[in-house]
CSV table of C-alpha atoms in Angstrom, one decimal:
chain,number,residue,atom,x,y,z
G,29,UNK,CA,-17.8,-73.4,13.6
G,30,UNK,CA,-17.2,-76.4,11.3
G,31,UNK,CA,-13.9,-76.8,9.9
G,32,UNK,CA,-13.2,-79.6,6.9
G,33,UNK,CA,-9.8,-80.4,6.1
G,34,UNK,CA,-8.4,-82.3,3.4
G,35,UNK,CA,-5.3,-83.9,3.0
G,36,UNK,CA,-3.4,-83.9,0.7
G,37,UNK,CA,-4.2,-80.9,-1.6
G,38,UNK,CA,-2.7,-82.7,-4.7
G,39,UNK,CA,-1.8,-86.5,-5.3
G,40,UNK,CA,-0.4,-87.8,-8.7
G,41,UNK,CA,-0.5,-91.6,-8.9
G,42,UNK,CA,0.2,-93.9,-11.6
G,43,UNK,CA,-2.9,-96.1,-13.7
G,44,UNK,CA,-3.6,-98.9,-11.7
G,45,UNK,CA,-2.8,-98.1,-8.2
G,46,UNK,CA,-5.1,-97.9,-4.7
G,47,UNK,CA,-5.4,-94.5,-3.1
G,48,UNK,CA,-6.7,-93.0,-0.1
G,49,UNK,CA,-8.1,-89.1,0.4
G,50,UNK,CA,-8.1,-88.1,3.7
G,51,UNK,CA,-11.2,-85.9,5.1
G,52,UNK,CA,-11.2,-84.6,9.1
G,53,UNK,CA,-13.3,-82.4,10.4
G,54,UNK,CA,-13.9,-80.5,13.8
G,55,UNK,CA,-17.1,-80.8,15.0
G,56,UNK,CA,-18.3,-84.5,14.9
G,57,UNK,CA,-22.3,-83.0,15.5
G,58,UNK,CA,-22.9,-84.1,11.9
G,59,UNK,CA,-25.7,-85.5,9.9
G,60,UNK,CA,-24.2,-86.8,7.2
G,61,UNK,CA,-20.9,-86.5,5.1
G,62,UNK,CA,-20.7,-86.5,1.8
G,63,UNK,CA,-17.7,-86.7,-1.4
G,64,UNK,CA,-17.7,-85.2,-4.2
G,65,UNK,CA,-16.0,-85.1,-7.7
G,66,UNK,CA,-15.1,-81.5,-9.7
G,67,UNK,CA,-14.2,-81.9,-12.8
G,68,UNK,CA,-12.5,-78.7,-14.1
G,69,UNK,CA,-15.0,-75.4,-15.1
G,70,UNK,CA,-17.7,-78.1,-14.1
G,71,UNK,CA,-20.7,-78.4,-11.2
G,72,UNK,CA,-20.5,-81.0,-8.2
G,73,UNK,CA,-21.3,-84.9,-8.8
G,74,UNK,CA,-22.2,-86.3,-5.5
G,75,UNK,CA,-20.3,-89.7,-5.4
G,76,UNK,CA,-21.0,-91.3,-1.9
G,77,UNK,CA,-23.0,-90.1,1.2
G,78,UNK,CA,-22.7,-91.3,4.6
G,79,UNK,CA,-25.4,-91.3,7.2
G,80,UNK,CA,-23.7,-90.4,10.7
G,81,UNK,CA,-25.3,-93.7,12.2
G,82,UNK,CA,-23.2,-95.4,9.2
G,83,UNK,CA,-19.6,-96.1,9.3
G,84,UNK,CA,-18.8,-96.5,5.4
G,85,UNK,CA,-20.6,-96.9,2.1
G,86,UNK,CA,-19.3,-98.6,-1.3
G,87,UNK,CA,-20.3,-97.7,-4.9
G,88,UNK,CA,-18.0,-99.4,-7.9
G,89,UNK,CA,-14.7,-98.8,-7.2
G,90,UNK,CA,-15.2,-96.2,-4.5
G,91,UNK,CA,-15.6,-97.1,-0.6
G,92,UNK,CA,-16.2,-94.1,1.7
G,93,UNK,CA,-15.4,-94.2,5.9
G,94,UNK,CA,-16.5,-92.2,8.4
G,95,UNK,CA,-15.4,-92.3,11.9
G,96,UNK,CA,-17.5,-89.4,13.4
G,97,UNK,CA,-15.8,-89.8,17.2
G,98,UNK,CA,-12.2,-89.0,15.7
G,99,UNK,CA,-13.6,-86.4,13.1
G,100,UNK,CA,-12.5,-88.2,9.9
G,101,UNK,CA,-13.5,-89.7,6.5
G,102,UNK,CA,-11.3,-91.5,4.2
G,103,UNK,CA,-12.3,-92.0,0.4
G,104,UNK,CA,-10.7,-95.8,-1.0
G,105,UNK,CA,-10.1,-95.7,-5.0
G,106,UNK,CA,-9.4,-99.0,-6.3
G,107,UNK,CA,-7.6,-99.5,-9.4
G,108,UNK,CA,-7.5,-95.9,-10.5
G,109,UNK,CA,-8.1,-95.1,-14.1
G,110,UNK,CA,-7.2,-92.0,-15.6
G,111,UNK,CA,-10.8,-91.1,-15.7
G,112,UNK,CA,-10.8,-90.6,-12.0
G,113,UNK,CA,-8.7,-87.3,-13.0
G,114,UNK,CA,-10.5,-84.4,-11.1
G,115,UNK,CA,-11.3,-82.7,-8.0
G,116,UNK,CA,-12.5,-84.6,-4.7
G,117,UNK,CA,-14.2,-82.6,-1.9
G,118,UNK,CA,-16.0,-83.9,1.3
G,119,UNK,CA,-18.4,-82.0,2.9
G,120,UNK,CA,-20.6,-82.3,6.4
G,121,UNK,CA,-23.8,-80.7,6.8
G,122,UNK,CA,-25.5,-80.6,10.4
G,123,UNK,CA,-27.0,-77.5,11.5
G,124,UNK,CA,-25.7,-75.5,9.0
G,125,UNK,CA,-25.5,-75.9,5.2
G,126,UNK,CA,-22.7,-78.2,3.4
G,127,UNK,CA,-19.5,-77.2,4.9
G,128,UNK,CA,-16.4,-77.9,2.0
G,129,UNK,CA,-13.0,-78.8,2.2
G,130,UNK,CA,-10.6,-77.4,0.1
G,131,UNK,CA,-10.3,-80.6,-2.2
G,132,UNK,CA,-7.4,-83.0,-3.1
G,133,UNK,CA,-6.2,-82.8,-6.9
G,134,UNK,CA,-6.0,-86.1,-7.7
G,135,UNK,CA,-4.0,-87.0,-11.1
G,136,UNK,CA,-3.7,-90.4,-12.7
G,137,UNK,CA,-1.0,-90.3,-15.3
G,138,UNK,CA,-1.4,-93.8,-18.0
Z,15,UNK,CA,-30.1,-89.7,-8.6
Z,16,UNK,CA,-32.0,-86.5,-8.4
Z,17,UNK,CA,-31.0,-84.1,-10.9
Z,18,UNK,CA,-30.3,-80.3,-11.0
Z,19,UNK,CA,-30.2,-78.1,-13.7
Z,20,UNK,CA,-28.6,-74.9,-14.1
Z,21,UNK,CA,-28.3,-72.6,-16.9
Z,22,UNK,CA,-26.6,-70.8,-18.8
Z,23,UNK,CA,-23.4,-72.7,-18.1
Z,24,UNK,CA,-21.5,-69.5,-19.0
Z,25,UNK,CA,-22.1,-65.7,-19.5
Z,26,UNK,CA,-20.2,-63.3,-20.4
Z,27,UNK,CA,-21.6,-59.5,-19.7
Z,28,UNK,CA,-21.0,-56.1,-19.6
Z,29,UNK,CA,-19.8,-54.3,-16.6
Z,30,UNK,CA,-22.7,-52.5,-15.2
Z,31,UNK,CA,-25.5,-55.3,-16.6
Z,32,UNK,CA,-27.2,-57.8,-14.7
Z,33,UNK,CA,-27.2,-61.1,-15.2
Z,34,UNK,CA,-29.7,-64.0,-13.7
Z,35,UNK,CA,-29.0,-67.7,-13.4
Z,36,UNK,CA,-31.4,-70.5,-13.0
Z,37,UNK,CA,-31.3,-73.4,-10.8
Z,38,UNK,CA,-34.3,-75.8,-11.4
Z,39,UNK,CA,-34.7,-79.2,-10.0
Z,40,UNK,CA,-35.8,-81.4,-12.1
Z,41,UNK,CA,-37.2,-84.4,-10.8
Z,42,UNK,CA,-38.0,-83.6,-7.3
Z,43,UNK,CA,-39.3,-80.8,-4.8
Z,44,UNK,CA,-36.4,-78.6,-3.5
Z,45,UNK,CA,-38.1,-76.9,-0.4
Z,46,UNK,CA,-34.2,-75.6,0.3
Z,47,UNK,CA,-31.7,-74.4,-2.1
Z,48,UNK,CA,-28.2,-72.7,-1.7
Z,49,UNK,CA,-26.0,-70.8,-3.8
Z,50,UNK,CA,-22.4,-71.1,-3.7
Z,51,UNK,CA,-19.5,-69.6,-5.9
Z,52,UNK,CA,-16.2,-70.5,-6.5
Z,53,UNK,CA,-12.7,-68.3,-6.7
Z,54,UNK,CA,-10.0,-70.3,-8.9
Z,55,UNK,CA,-8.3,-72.9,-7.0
Z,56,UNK,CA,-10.7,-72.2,-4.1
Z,57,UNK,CA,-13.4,-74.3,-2.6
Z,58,UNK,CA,-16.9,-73.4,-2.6
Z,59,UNK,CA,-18.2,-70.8,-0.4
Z,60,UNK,CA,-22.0,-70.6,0.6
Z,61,UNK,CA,-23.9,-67.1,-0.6
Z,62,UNK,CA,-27.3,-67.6,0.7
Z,63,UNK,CA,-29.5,-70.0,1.6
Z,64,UNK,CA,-32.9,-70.1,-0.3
Z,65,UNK,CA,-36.1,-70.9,1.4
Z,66,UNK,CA,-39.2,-71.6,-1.2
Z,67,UNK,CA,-41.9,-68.6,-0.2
Z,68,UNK,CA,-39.3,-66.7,1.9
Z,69,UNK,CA,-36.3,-64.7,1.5
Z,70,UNK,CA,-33.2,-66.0,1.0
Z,71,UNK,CA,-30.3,-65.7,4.2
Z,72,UNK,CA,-27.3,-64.4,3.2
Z,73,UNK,CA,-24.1,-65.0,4.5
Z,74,UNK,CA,-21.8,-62.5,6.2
Z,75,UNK,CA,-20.1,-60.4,3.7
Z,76,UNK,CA,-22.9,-61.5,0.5
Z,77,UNK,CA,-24.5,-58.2,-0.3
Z,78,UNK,CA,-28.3,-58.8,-0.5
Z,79,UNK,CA,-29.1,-55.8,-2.4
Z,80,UNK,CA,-26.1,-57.1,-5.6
Z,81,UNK,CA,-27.3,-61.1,-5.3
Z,82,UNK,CA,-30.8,-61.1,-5.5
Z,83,UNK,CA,-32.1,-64.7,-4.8
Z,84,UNK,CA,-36.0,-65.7,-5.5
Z,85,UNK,CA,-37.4,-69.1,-5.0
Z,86,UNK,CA,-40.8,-69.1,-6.1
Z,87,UNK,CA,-41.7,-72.3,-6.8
Z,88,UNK,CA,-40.1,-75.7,-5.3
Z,89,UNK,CA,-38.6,-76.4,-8.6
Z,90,UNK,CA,-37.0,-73.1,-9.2
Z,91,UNK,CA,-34.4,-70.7,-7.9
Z,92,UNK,CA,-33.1,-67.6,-9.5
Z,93,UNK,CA,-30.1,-65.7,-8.9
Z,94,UNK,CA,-29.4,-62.4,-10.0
Z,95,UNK,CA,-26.0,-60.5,-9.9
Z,96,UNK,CA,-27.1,-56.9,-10.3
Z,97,UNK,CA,-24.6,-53.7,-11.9
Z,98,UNK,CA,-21.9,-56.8,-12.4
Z,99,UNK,CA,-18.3,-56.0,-12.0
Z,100,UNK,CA,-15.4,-57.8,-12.9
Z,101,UNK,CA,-14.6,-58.7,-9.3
Z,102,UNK,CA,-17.8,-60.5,-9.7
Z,103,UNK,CA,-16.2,-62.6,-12.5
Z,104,UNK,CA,-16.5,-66.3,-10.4
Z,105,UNK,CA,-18.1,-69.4,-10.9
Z,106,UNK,CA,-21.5,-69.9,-9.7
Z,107,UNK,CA,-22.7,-73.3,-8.7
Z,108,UNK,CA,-26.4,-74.0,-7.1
Z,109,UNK,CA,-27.6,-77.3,-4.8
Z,110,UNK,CA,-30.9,-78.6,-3.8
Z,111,UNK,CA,-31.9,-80.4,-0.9
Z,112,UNK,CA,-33.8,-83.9,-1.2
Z,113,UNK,CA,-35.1,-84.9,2.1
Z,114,UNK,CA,-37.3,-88.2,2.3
Z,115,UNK,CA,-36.8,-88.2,6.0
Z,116,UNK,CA,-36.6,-85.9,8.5
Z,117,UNK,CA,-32.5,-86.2,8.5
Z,118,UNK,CA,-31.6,-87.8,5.7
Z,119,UNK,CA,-30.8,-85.1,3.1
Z,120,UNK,CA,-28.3,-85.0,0.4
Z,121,UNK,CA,-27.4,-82.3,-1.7
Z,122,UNK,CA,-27.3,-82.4,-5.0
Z,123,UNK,CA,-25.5,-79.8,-7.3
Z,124,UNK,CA,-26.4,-78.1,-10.9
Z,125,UNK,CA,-23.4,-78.0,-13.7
Z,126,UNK,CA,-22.4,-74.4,-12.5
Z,127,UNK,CA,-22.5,-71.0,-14.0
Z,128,UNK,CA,-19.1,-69.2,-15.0
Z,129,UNK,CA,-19.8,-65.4,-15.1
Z,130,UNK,CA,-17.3,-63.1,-16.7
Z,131,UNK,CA,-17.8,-59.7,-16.2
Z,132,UNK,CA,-16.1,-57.3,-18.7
């Protein structure tokens, strides 16, 4: 059975600054993986999917990994703005439906 | 990106009432749809998985007979939570498959549903 773990839970960083969220992930039969944003009370916005034949995709400021033979997906911010406030979950799908991490709380404080 | 529309966005309803949620996809065919809910501070946990023209799987633990899922068209999926109770109180959040190949799918996600039950 699938397992997704994120690390950390929460992150506070200040305006400005790089970050990484970490994804891993135990069973590397996977079709894709994908990251999300959660805003608070609010539905998922898909932000970056990754085919498992790729090894990283790049929207804006966002640059997504995937290392499928070590079980692992990292999520590059650039520059973060306080905008980039909210939820992040990665999620795999294969044979089954989207499996979920638990999510890294990501604050940027102005 | 595709989009995926869910309404209401919130509901408030008497113990004992049902309630039904919508789930439409809007510019595409969504042969696959699931349903998911969310506890506070918890991620999101699949309910069922909804087939267009079949009936819906439910995972372990979702009652079938309480969440009753119809997908009749490929644009559409309903859910309804039947008798509500407040331990139903969640939020409610719906995906669609697009598939333009035979593995490439992404899911996409409508703006959830936050159902309190008093």
């Amino acid at each position: 059975k699938q397992e997704v773990t994120q690390i950390p839970a929460a992150l506070s960083v200040p305006e400005g600054e790089n970050l990484v969220l970490n994804c891993s992930f135990t069973d590397s039969a996977i079709y894709n993986l994908q990251w999300f944003r959660q805003d608070p009370g609010k539905g998922l916005t898909s932000l970056l999917l990754i085919q498992s034949s790729q090894r990283e995709q790049t929207s804006g400021r966002l640059n997504a990994s995937l290392d499928k033979s070590s079980g692992r997906s990292t999520l590059y911010i650039a520059a973060s703005q306080p905008g980039d406030s909210a939820t992040y979950l990665c999620a795999t799908s294969g044979n089954t439906p989207l499996v979920f991490g638990k999510g890294t709380r990501l604050s940027v404080i102005a | 990106g595709a989009v995926v529309s869910q309404h209401p966005s919130w509901v408030i309803c008497k113990s004992g009432t049902s309630v039904k949620i919508e789930c439409r996809s809007l510019d595409f065919q969504a042969t696959t749809m699931f349903w998911y809910r969310q506890f506070p501070k918890q991620s999101l946990m699949l309910m069922a998985t909804s087939n267009e023209g079949s009936k819906a799987t439910y995972e372990q633990g979702v009652e079938k007979d309480k969440f009753l899922i119809n997908h009749a068209s490929l644009t559409l999926s309903t859910l309804t939570v039947t008798s509500a109770h407040p331990e139903d109180s969640s939020f409610y959040i719906c995906s669609a498959l697009t598939r333009d190949r035979v593995w490439n799918t992404e899911a996409f996600f409508g703006q959830g549903t936050r159902l309190t039950v008093v």
